[in-house]
Every structure is written in structure tokens, then in C-alpha cells.
Coordinates of C-alpha atoms in Angstrom, one line a residue:
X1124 CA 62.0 -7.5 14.1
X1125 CA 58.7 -8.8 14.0
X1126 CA 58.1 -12.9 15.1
X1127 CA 55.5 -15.2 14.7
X1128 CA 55.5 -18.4 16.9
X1129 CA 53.4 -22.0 16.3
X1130 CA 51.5 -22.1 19.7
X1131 CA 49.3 -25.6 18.2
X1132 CA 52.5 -27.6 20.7
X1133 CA 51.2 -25.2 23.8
X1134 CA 47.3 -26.7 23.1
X1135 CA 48.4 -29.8 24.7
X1136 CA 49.8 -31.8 27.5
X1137 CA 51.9 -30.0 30.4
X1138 CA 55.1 -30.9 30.1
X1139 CA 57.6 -31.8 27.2
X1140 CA 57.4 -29.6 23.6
X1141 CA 54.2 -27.8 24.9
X1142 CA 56.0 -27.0 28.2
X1143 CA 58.6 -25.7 25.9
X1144 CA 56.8 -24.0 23.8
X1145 CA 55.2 -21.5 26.2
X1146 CA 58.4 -20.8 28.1
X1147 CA 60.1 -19.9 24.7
X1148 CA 57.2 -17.9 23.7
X1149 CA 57.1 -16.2 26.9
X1150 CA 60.9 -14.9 27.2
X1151 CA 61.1 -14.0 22.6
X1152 CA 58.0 -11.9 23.7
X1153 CA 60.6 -10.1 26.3
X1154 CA 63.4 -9.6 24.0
X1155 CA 64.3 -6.3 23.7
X1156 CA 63.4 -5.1 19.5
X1157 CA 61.2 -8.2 19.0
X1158 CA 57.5 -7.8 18.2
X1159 CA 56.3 -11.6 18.9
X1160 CA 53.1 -13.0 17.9
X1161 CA 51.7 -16.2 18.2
X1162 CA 50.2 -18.4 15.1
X1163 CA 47.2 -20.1 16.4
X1164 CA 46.4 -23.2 14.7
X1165 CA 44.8 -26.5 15.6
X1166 CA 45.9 -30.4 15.1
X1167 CA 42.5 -31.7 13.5
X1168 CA 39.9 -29.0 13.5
X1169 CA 39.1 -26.2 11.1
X1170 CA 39.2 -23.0 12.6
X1171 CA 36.9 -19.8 11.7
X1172 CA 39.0 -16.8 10.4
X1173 CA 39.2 -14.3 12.9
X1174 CA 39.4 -11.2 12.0
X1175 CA 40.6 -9.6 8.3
X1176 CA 44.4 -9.2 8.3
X1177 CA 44.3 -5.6 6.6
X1178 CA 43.7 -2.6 9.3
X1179 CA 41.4 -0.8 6.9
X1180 CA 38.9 -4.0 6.2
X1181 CA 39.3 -4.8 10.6
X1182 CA 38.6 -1.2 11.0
X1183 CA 35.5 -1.4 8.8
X1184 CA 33.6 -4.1 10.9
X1185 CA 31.0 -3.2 13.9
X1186 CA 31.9 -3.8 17.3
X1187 CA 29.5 -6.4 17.4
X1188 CA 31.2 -8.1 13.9
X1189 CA 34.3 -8.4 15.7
X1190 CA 33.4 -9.8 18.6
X1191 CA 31.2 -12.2 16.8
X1192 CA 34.1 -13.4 14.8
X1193 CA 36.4 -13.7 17.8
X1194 CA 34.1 -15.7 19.7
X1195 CA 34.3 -18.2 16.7
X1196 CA 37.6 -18.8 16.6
X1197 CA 37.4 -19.9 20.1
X1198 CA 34.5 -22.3 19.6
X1199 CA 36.3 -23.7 16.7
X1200 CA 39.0 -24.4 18.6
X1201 CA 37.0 -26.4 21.3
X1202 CA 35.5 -29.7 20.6
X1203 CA 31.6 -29.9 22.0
X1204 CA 31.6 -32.4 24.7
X1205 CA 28.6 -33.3 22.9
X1206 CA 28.0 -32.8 19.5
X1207 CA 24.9 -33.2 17.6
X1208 CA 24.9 -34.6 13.9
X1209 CA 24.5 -31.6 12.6
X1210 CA 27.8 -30.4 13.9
X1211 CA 29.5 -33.5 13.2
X1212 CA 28.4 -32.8 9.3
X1213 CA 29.4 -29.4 9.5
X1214 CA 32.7 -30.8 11.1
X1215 CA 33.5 -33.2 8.4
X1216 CA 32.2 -30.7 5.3
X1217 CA 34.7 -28.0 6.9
X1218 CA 37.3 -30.8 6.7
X1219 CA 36.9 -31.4 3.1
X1220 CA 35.7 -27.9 2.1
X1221 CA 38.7 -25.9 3.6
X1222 CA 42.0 -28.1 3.3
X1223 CA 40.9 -28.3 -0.7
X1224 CA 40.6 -24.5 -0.6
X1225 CA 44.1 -24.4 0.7
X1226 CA 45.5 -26.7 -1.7
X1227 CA 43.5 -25.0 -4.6
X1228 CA 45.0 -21.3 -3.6
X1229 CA 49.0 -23.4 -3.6
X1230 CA 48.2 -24.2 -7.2
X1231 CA 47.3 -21.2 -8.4
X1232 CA 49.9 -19.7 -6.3
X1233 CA 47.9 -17.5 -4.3
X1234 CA 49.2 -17.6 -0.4
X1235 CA 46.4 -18.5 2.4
X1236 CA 45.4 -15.2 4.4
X1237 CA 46.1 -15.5 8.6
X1238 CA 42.9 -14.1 10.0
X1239 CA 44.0 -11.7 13.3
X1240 CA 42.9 -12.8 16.9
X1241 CA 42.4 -9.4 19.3
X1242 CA 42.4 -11.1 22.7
X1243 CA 41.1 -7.4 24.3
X1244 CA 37.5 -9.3 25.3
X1245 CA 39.5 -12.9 25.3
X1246 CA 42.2 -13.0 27.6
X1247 CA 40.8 -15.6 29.6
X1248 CA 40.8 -17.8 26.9
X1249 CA 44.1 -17.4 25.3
X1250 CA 45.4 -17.4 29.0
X1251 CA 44.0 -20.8 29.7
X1252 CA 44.2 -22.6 26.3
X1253 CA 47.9 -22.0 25.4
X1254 CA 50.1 -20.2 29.1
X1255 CA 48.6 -21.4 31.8
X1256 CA 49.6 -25.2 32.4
X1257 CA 53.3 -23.8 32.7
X1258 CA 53.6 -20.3 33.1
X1259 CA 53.0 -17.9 36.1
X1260 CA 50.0 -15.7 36.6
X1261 CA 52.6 -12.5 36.9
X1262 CA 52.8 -13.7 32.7
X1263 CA 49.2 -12.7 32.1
X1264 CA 49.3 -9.3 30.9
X1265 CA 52.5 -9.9 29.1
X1266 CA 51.1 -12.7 27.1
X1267 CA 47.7 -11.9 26.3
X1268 CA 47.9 -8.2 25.4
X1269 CA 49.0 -8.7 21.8
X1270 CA 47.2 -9.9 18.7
X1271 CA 47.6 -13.3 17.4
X1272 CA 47.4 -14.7 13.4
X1273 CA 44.8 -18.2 12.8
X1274 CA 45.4 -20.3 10.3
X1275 CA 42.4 -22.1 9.6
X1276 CA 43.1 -25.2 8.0
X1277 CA 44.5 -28.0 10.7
X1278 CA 48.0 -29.1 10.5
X1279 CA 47.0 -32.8 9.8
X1280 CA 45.4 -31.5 7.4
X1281 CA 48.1 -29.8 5.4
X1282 CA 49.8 -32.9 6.2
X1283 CA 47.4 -35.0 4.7
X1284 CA 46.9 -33.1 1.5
X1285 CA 50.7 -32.9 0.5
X1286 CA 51.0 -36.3 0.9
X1287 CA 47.7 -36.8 -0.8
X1288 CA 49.0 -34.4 -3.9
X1289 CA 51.8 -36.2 -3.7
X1290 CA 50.4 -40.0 -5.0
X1291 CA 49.8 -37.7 -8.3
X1292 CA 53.5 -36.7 -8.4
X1293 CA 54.4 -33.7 -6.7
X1294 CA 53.8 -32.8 -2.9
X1295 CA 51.7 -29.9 -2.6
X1296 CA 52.3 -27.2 0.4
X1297 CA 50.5 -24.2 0.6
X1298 CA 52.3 -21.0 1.3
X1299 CA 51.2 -18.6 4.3
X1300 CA 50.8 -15.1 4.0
X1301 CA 53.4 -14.2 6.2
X1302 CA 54.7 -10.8 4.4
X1303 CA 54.1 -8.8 7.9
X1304 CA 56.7 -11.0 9.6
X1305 CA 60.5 -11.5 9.3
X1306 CA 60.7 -14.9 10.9
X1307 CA 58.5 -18.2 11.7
X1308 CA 59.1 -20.5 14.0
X1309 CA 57.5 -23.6 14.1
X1310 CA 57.8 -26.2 16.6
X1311 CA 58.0 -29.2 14.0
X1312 CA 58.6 -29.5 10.6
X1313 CA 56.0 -27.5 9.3
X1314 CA 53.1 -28.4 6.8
X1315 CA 53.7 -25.0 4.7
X1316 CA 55.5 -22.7 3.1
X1317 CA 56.3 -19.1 4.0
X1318 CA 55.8 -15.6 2.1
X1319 CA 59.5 -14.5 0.6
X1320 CA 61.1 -11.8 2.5
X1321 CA 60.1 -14.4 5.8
X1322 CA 62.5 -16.4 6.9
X1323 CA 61.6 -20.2 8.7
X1324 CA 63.6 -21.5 11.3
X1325 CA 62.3 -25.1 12.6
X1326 CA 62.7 -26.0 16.1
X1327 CA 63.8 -30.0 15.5
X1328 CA 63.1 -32.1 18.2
X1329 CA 63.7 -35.3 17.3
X1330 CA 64.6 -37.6 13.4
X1331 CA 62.4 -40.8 15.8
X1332 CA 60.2 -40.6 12.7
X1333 CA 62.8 -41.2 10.2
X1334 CA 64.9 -43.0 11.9
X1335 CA 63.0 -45.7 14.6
X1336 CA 59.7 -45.4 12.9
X1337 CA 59.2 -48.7 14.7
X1338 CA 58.4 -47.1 17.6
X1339 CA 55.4 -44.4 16.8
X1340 CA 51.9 -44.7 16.4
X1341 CA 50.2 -44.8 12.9
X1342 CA 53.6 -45.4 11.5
X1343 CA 53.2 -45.0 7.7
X1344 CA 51.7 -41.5 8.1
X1345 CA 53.7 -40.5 10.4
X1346 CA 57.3 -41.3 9.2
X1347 CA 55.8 -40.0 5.6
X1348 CA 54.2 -36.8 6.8
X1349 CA 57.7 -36.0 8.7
X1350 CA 60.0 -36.3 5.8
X1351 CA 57.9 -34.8 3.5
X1352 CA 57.6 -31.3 5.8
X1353 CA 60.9 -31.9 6.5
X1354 CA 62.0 -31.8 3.0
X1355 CA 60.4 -29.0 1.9
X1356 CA 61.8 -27.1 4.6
X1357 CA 64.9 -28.1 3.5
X1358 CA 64.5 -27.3 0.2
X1359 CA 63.1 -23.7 0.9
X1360 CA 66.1 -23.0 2.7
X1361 CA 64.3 -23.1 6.7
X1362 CA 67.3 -22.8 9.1
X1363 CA 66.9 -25.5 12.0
X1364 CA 67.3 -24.7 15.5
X1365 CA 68.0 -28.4 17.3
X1366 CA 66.8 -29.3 20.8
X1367 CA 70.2 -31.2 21.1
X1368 CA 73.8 -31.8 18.8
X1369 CA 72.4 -35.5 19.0
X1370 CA 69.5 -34.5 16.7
X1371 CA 71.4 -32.5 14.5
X1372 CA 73.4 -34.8 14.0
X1373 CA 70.7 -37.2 13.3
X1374 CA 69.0 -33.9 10.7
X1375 CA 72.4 -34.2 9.0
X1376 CA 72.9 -37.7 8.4
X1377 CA 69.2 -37.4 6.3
X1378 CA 69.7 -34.1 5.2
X1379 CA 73.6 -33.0 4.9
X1380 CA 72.9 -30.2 2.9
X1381 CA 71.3 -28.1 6.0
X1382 CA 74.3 -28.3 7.7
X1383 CA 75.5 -24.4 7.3
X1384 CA 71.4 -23.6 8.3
X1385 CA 71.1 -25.9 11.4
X1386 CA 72.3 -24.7 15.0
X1387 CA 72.2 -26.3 18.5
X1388 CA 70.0 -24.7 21.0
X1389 CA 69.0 -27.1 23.6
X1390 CA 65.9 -26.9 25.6
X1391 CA 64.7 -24.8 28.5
X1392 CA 64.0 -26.1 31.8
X1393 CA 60.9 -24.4 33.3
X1394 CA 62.3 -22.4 37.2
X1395 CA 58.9 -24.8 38.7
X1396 CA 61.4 -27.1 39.5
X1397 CA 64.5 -26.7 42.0
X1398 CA 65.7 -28.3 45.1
X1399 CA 62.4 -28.6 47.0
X1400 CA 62.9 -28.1 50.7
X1401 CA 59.9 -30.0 51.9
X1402 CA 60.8 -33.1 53.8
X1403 CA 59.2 -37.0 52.3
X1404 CA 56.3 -37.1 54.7
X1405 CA 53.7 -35.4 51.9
X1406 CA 55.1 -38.4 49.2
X1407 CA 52.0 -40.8 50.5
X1408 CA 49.3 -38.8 50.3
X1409 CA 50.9 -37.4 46.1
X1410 CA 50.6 -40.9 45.4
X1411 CA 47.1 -41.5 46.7
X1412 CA 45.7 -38.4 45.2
X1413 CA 47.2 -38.7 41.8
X1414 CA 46.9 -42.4 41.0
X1415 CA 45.1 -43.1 37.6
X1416 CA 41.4 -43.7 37.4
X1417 CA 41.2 -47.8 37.7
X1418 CA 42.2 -49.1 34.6
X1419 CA 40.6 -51.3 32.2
X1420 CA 41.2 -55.3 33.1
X1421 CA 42.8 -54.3 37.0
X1422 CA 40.3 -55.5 39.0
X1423 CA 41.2 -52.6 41.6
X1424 CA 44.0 -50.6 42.5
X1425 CA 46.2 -52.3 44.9
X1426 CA 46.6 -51.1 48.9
X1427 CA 47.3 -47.4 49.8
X1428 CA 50.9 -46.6 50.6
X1429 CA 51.4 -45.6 54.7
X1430 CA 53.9 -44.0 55.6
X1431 CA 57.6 -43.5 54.2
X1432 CA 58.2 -45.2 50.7
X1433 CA 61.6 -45.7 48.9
X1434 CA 60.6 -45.5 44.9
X1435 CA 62.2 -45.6 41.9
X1436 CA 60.7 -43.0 39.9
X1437 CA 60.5 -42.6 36.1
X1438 CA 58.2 -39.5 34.4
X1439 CA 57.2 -40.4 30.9
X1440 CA 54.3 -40.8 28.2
X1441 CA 53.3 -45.2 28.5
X1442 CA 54.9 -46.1 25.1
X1443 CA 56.9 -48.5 23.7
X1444 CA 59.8 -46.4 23.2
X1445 CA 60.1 -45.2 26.7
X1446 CA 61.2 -48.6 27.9
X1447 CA 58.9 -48.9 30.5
X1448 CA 58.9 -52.9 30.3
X1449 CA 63.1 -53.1 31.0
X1450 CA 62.1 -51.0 33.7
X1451 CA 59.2 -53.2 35.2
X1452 CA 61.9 -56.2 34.9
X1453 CA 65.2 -54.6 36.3
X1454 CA 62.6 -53.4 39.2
X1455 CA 61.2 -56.7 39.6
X1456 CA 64.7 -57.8 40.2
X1457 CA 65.9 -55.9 42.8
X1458 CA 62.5 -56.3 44.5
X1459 CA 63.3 -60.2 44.7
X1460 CA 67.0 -59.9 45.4
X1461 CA 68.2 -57.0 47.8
X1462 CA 64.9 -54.5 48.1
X1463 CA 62.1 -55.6 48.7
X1464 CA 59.8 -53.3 49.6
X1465 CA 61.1 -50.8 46.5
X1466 CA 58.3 -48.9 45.0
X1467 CA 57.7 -48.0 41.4
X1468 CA 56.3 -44.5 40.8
X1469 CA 55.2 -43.9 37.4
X1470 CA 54.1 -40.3 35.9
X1471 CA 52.6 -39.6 33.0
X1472 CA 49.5 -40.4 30.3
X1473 CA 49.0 -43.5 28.5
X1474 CA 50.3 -43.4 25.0
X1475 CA 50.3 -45.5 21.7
X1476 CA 50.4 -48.8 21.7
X1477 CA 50.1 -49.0 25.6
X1478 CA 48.3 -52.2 26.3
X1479 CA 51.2 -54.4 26.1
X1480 CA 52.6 -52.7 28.5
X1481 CA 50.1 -52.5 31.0
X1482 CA 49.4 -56.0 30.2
X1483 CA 52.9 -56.6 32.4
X1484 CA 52.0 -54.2 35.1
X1485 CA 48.6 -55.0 35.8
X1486 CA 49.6 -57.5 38.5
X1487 CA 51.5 -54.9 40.5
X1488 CA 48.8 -52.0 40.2
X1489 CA 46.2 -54.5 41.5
X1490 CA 48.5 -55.7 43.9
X1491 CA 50.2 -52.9 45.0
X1492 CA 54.2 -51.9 45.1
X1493 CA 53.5 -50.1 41.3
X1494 CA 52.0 -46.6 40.8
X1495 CA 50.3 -45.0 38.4
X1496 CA 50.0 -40.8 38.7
X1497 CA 48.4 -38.6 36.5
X1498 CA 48.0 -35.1 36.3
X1499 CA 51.2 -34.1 38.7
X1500 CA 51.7 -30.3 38.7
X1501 CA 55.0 -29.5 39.5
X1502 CA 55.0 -28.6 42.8
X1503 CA 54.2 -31.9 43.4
X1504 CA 56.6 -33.4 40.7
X1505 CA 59.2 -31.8 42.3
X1506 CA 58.7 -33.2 45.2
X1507 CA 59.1 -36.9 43.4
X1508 CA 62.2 -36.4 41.6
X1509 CA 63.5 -34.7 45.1
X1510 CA 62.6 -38.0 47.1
X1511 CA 63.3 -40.7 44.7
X1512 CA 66.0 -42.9 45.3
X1513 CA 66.5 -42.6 41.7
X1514 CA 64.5 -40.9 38.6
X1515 CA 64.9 -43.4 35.9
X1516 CA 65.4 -42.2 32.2
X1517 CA 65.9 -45.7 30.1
X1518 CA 63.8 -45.1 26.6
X1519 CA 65.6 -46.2 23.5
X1520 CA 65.2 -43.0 21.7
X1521 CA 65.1 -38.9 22.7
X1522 CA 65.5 -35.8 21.4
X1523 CA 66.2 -34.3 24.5
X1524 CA 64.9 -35.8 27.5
X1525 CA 63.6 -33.2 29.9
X1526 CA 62.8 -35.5 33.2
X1527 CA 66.1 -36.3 33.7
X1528 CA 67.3 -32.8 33.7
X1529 CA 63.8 -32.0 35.4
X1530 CA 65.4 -34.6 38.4
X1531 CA 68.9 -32.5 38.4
X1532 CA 67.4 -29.1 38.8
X1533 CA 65.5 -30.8 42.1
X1534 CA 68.5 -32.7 43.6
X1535 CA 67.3 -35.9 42.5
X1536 CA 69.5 -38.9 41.3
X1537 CA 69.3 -40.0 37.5
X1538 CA 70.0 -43.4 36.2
X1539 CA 69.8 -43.3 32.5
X1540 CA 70.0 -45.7 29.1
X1541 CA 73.1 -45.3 27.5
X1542 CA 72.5 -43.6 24.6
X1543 CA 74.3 -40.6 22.4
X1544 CA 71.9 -37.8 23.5
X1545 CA 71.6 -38.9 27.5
X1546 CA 75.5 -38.3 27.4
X1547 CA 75.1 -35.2 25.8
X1548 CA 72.5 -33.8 28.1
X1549 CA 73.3 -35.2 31.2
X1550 CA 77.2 -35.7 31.1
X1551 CA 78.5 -36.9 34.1
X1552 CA 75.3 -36.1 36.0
X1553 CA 73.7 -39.6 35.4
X1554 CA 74.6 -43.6 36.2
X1555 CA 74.4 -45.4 32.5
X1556 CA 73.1 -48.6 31.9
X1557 CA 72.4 -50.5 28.3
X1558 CA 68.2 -50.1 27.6
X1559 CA 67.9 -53.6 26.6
X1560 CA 69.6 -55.7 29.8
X1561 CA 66.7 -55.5 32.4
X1562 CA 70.3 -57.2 34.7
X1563 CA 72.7 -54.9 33.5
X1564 CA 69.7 -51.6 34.5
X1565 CA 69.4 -53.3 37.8
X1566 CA 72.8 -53.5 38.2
X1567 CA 73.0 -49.6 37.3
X1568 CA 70.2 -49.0 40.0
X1569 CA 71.7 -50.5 42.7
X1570 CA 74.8 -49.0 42.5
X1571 CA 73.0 -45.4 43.6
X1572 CA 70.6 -46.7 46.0
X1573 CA 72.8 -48.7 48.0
X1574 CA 72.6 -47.6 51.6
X1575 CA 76.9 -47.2 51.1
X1576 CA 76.6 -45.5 47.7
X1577 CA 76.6 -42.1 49.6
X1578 CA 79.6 -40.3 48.1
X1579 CA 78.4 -41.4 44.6
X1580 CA 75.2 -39.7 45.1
X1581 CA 76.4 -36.4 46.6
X1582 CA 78.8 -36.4 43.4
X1583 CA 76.0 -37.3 40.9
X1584 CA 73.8 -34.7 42.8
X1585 CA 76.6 -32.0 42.5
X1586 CA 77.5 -32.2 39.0
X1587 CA 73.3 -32.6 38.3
X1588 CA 72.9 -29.2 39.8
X1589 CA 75.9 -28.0 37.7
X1590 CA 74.4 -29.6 34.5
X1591 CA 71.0 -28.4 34.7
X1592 CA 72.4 -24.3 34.8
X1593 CA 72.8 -25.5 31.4
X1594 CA 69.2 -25.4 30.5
X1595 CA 67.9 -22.6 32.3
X1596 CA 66.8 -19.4 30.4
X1597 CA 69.3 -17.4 31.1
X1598 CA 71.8 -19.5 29.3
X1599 CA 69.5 -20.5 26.8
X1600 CA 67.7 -17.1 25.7
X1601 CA 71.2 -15.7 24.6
X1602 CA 71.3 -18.4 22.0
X1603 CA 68.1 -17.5 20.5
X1604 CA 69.0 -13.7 20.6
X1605 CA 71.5 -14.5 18.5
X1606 CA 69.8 -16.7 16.0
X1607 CA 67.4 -14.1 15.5
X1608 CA 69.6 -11.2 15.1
X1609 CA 71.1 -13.0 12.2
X1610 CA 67.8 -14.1 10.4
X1611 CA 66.2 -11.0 10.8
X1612 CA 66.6 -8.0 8.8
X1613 CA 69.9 -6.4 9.7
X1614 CA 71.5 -9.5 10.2
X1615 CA 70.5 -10.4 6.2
X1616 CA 72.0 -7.4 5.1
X1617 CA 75.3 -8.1 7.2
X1618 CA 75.7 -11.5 6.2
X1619 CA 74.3 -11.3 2.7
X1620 CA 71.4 -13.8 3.2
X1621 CA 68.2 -13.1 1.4

């Protein structure tokens, strides 16, 4: 059965859908009968095309040819630090030039060609760019000795044109030449269409676009570029493999009809995070080195923390739907009532619409008692979750939610917002609060933290350990073995699927 994975999620961030991404690439590539190869595409650039997908036309070209159209893939996928105006016009022509290419080629019903990406000379760089913020170095050999597919054309891009196309009536997605496979998986509703004979399963994280489109950036596109993808999916007959029951659930209620196509396969939780053994005393110096760069409008970061600190600890992108600012509040609270010295530890990169929020926190950062970390590898994270009086989880919205579990896996303490996929995921494992009483939160805080609450946390910490086994690979993997075993080839013929 031969695979082909989206890696564009595993060019990002560390944690979250990219985290997730790598660790599901890593253990398909493992299975026993599956050939897995990774589609390498960007967000917003136009990539060069590799090599030619035929053997006899790759087998044609000079040494020297193929390594000069390797090493252009990888500078297209790398913006200059610096470019010159010349590249910028290049840049932009490629933009326009390409993406009407593609569109051109879907209306004449021609597929778009996947160039071929030989690592042999380029391990280094596929290491780096797509495995290495997550995986092991043992992974190495395993994931870089097999050749991956380009599309060129970004995914914004094919975005963009079907919902251009579609102002002049119908939406326009351009099918991939994906005869040599038997399944794609893409990480998102995907921008495209697949050869027949290829069957696309979706890994659905989340309906937040369809359904609180109040809450993400650049909104119209956004919620529009979502349902569009997600429609032709649909409509093409993709089978969805859901991060939680909660988002199916939420699929279903915009698209009933997928019902019989969509399964429930939660996320993995990466083995960088278990009970860390390591006493407090290193929690100081992880806050001193990892603070955020001074921030626009804080006249300076306030005083360095000495010695042992109780925190509150919450590990999440600064956006509006995170709840951050109910947070801030229900801290504040307890900080003026019955702790007093209670730290706020915050992980995690600023996102959309952010300046509202620091805005509120600005006072505290300058003044101290609030932290701001970036850039926390896990050895280090796990340390947080393990020392935190409690690892906070009160957004409005999730798919999933992978700190909180994150938190269990260490022996941390979760309080969480009250919401259909918290229960799901965490179960018992959590204290529940409403999202939008900063009182009612507090409340929910102090009922773990209190110096008597000691047989609650044991209990909270047992069943967190019990809950998390729920997302390791081991009982995940199985789930996808037997997803694929159905879609692919013998499992069509079994079950009479085309």
C-alpha cells in the first residue's frame, strides 16, 4: 500500500498539528506493508519542481541536473532573510504565473505533475525543515531515506484561486497526479483534488472556522477557504479521520452526509513528555532563560524570579480564543484574596489579534508576577506542567487540546473550561470551570491548589496518568492500521468501495 502524507503542518511551529504531524508520519512510515512518502508543499511560496516523476525522464538527467534541481526545491522553500527586488519580482511573477497554470491544467482537465525530491545529497535539510523540532535523532535514517513528491503551487494559493473561480460560479480545484499512490492524507481540508484509483482521507482538526469564525484571523478568507475545501472533499467522497468525537460531531452537523466516511482517531501525544523526576529548583532559571524578547509598549520586563515559585501555568498560542484574559482575571483574583505571591507562567508565541491582550498584561510583565516564555523544548516544558500548581486549559474552542493531556502524561494538575471536547479528552482527569466567569475559574483553581486539596490532586493526578495512555502511539497507531487497511487496495475489494 503505497502513502503519501502532507508534511506543509511539520514546516511550522513545535507543538500542536505540526507536532502531530511528524509523529504520525514517523510511526505510518513503520507500518508493516506501507510504503509512505511525504508531499512537500509550502503555505505561500512557489516551489521549483524537483525532479520528473517518470523513472525513465529522472534517469535521463546528469548528475549535476539533479542535483541542481534538488538544491532548488530547497531554496524555494526558504525565504531569503534579505531579498533583493529582483527576487521579490520573481517572487510575485511565480505567484501569478504558476497558481493560473494550475487552474488552467483543472479546466482542461489535465492533473498537475508532483516533481520527486531524492534526499540522498539532502538529508540534512529534510531532517531539519520537517522531523527535527519533535522527533529523535535515532529517526534520522528512517525518515530521510525515501523520496518525497512537491507540489509546486502553495496551498494559499489553491485556496485562493477556487475561491477566486468561484465569484464566476463554480469553485475550481485542481486535481494532483496522485496515480502512484493508494491514499492521501492531508492534515486539513485540502485545496485539491486527487487522481481516481486514490483515495483521500482528511485529518479534521477542528469546524472553529465554520462554526466560531469570530475568533480567527482574516476571517472572511478563512471561514470561506475552509468550507469550500471542505466541501469538495466531501463531495469527492474523502473519508475523515477526526482528532476528537467532539469534531466529528461538529463535521456532521455541516456535513451529515459524511457520516458513514468519518472516524474518530484522536491525537498522539509525543513520549518527550512523562513524569519528570527532576525536583523545582531548575523552574527559576526556565523562566529567566526563556522569557520573550521585551515587548513592544513594556517598558522592561519586571524583576527575576529567586528561588521557589508556585505558578499557575497555561501553554497556548496568545489569541483571543484561548481565553487568556479570564485567565489574567481569575489570577488576579486569587492573587488579591488567598495567594498572593501566585505566579503566572505563560508558553507560547503571540498570535492574531494579540494586542488586546497584552494590552491587560502589560502591567504584570513590567512589574513582575506574569511570565512570558518562548521557545520551551520539552525537556523543559515538562518540567512546567510537572511543577505547576495547576496547567490551565480555559479557551472557548478546541479540537483537541494537547497541553492539557501534555500536563497528564507529566503528573501535572489540569483545570479546564467546561466544554464538550475537554470532557471528552480529559474525562475525569481535569477540574471544570465555565470560560466566561473569571469568579467561577478562580473558584475552580482554588479548589486544587489549596494546601488541604491533597487527596483531590493525587486522584486528578491518577486518573490523568490513566487518561493520557489514551493518546500514546501504541493505542493510537492500531486505529490508523486499520483505517488504512480498509482504504487501501484489499480492503476496497473486501468491502466493495471504489
Amino acid at each position: 500500500m503505497r502513502v503519501l502524507l502532507e508534511l506543509r503542518p511539520a514546516l511550522d511551529g513545535h507543538a500542536g498539528i505540526p507536532q502531530e504531524t511528524r509523529l504520525l508520519f514517523r510511526e505510518l512510515r513503520g507500518l508493516p506493508g506501507v510504503e509512505m512518502q511525504g508531499l512537500i508543499q509550502s503555505s505561500n511560496r512557489v516551489l521549483s519542481r524537483g525532479l520528473p516523476g517518470g523513472a525513465a525522464a529522472r534517469e535521463a538527467l546528469s548528475s549535476h541536473q539533479r542535483i541542481d534541481r534538488l538544491s532548488r526545491v530547497v531554496v524555494s522553500l526558504q525565504a531569503s532573510s534579505k531579498p533583493s527586488r529582483t527576487e521579490r519580482l520573481a517572487a510575485a511573477l511565480q505567484l501569478t504565473v504558476k497558481p493560473a497554470m494550475m487552474l488552467g491544467r483543472a479546466l482542461l482537465g489535465r492533473p498537475v505533475p508532483l516533481g520527486v525530491f531524492d534526499p540522498g545529497l539532502f538529508r540534512d535539510f529534510v531532517w531539519r525543515a520537517f522531523f527535527s523540532k519533535t522527533l529523535s535523532h535515532e529517526d534520522f535514517n528512517l525518515l530521510t531515506s525515501m523520496p518525497f513528491r512537491v507540489a509546486q503551487v502553495p496551498w494559499s494559493a489553491a485556496h485562493a484561486g477556487a475561491l477566486l473561480t468561484g465569484k464566476l460560479g463554480h469553485h475550481l480545484y485542481a486535481r494532483l497526479d496522485t496515480h502512484d499512490f493508494d491514499i492521501l492524507i492531508a492534515e486539513t481540508p485540502y485545496p485539491g483534488r486527487v487522481s481516481r484509483g486514490t483515495q483521500m482521507v482528511v485529518r479534521y482538526h477542528d469546524a472553529i472556522p465554520l462554526l466560531m469564525p469570530h475568533t480567527i484571523s482574516d476571517r472572511a478568507y478563512h471561514r470561506a477557504s475552509h468550507f469550500q475545501a471542505l466541501r469538495r472533499n466531501v463531495k469527492d467522497g474523502a473519508w475523515f479521520a477526526c482528532v476528537s468525537e467532539t469534531t466529528r460531531q461538529d463535521l456532521l452537523s455541516v456535513f451529515p452526509e459524511a457520516a458513514k466516511r468519518s472516524v474518530t482517531i484522536h491525537n498522539v501525544i509525543s513520549e518527550s513528555y512523562f513524569p519528570e523526576e527532576r525536583d523545582a529548583t531548575a523552574i527559576p532559571e526556565i523562566i529567566k532563560i526563556r522569557r520573550q524578547a521585551p515587548l513592544k509598549g513594556v517598558p522592561a520586563l519586571g524583576p527575576r524570579v529567586q528561588g521557589p515559585v508556585e505558578y499557575l501555568l497555561m501553554v497556548s498560542t496568545i489569541e483571543p480564543r484561548k481565553n487568556h484574559l479570564t485567565l489574567l482575571a481569575a489570577w488576579e483574583q486569587l492573587r488579591a484574596t488567598t495567594r498572593p505571591g501566585l505566579e503566572l507562567v505563560l508558553v507560547g508565541a503571540l498570535g492574531w489579534e494579540h494586542k488586546a491582550i497584552l494590552r491587560k498584561m502589560r502591567p504584570w510583565l513590567a512589574g513582575g508576577g506574569l511570565h512570558m516564555l518562548e521557545e520551551v523544548p520539552s525537556s523543559e516544558l515538562r518540567l512546567l506542567y510537572r511543577h505547576a500548581l495547576a496547567t490551565v486549559c480555559p479557551s472557548f474552542g478546541e479540537g483537541f487540546d494537547f497541553s492539557g493531556v501534555e500536563a497528564m502524561r507529566c503528573g501535572g494538575i489540569v483545570v479546564a473550561s467546561d466544554i464538550p471536547v475537554h470532557r471528552e479528552v480529559f474525562g475525569d482527569a481535569a477540574e471544570y470551570c465555565t470560560p466566561y466567569s473569571q469568579d467561577l475559574m478562580a473558584s475552580a483553581i482554588a479548589t486544587v491548589i489549596d494546601p488541604a486539596a491533597g487527596s483531590r490532586r493525587v486522584a486528578l493526578r491518577d486518573e490523568g496518568q490513566r487518561m493520557a495512555r489514551r493518546y500514546s502511539m501504541d493505542a493510537v497507531l492500531p486505529q490508523w492500521q486499520q483505517l488504512l487497511e480498509t482504504l487501501g487496495p484489499s480492503g476496497r475489494i473486501r468491502t466493495g468501495a471504489r
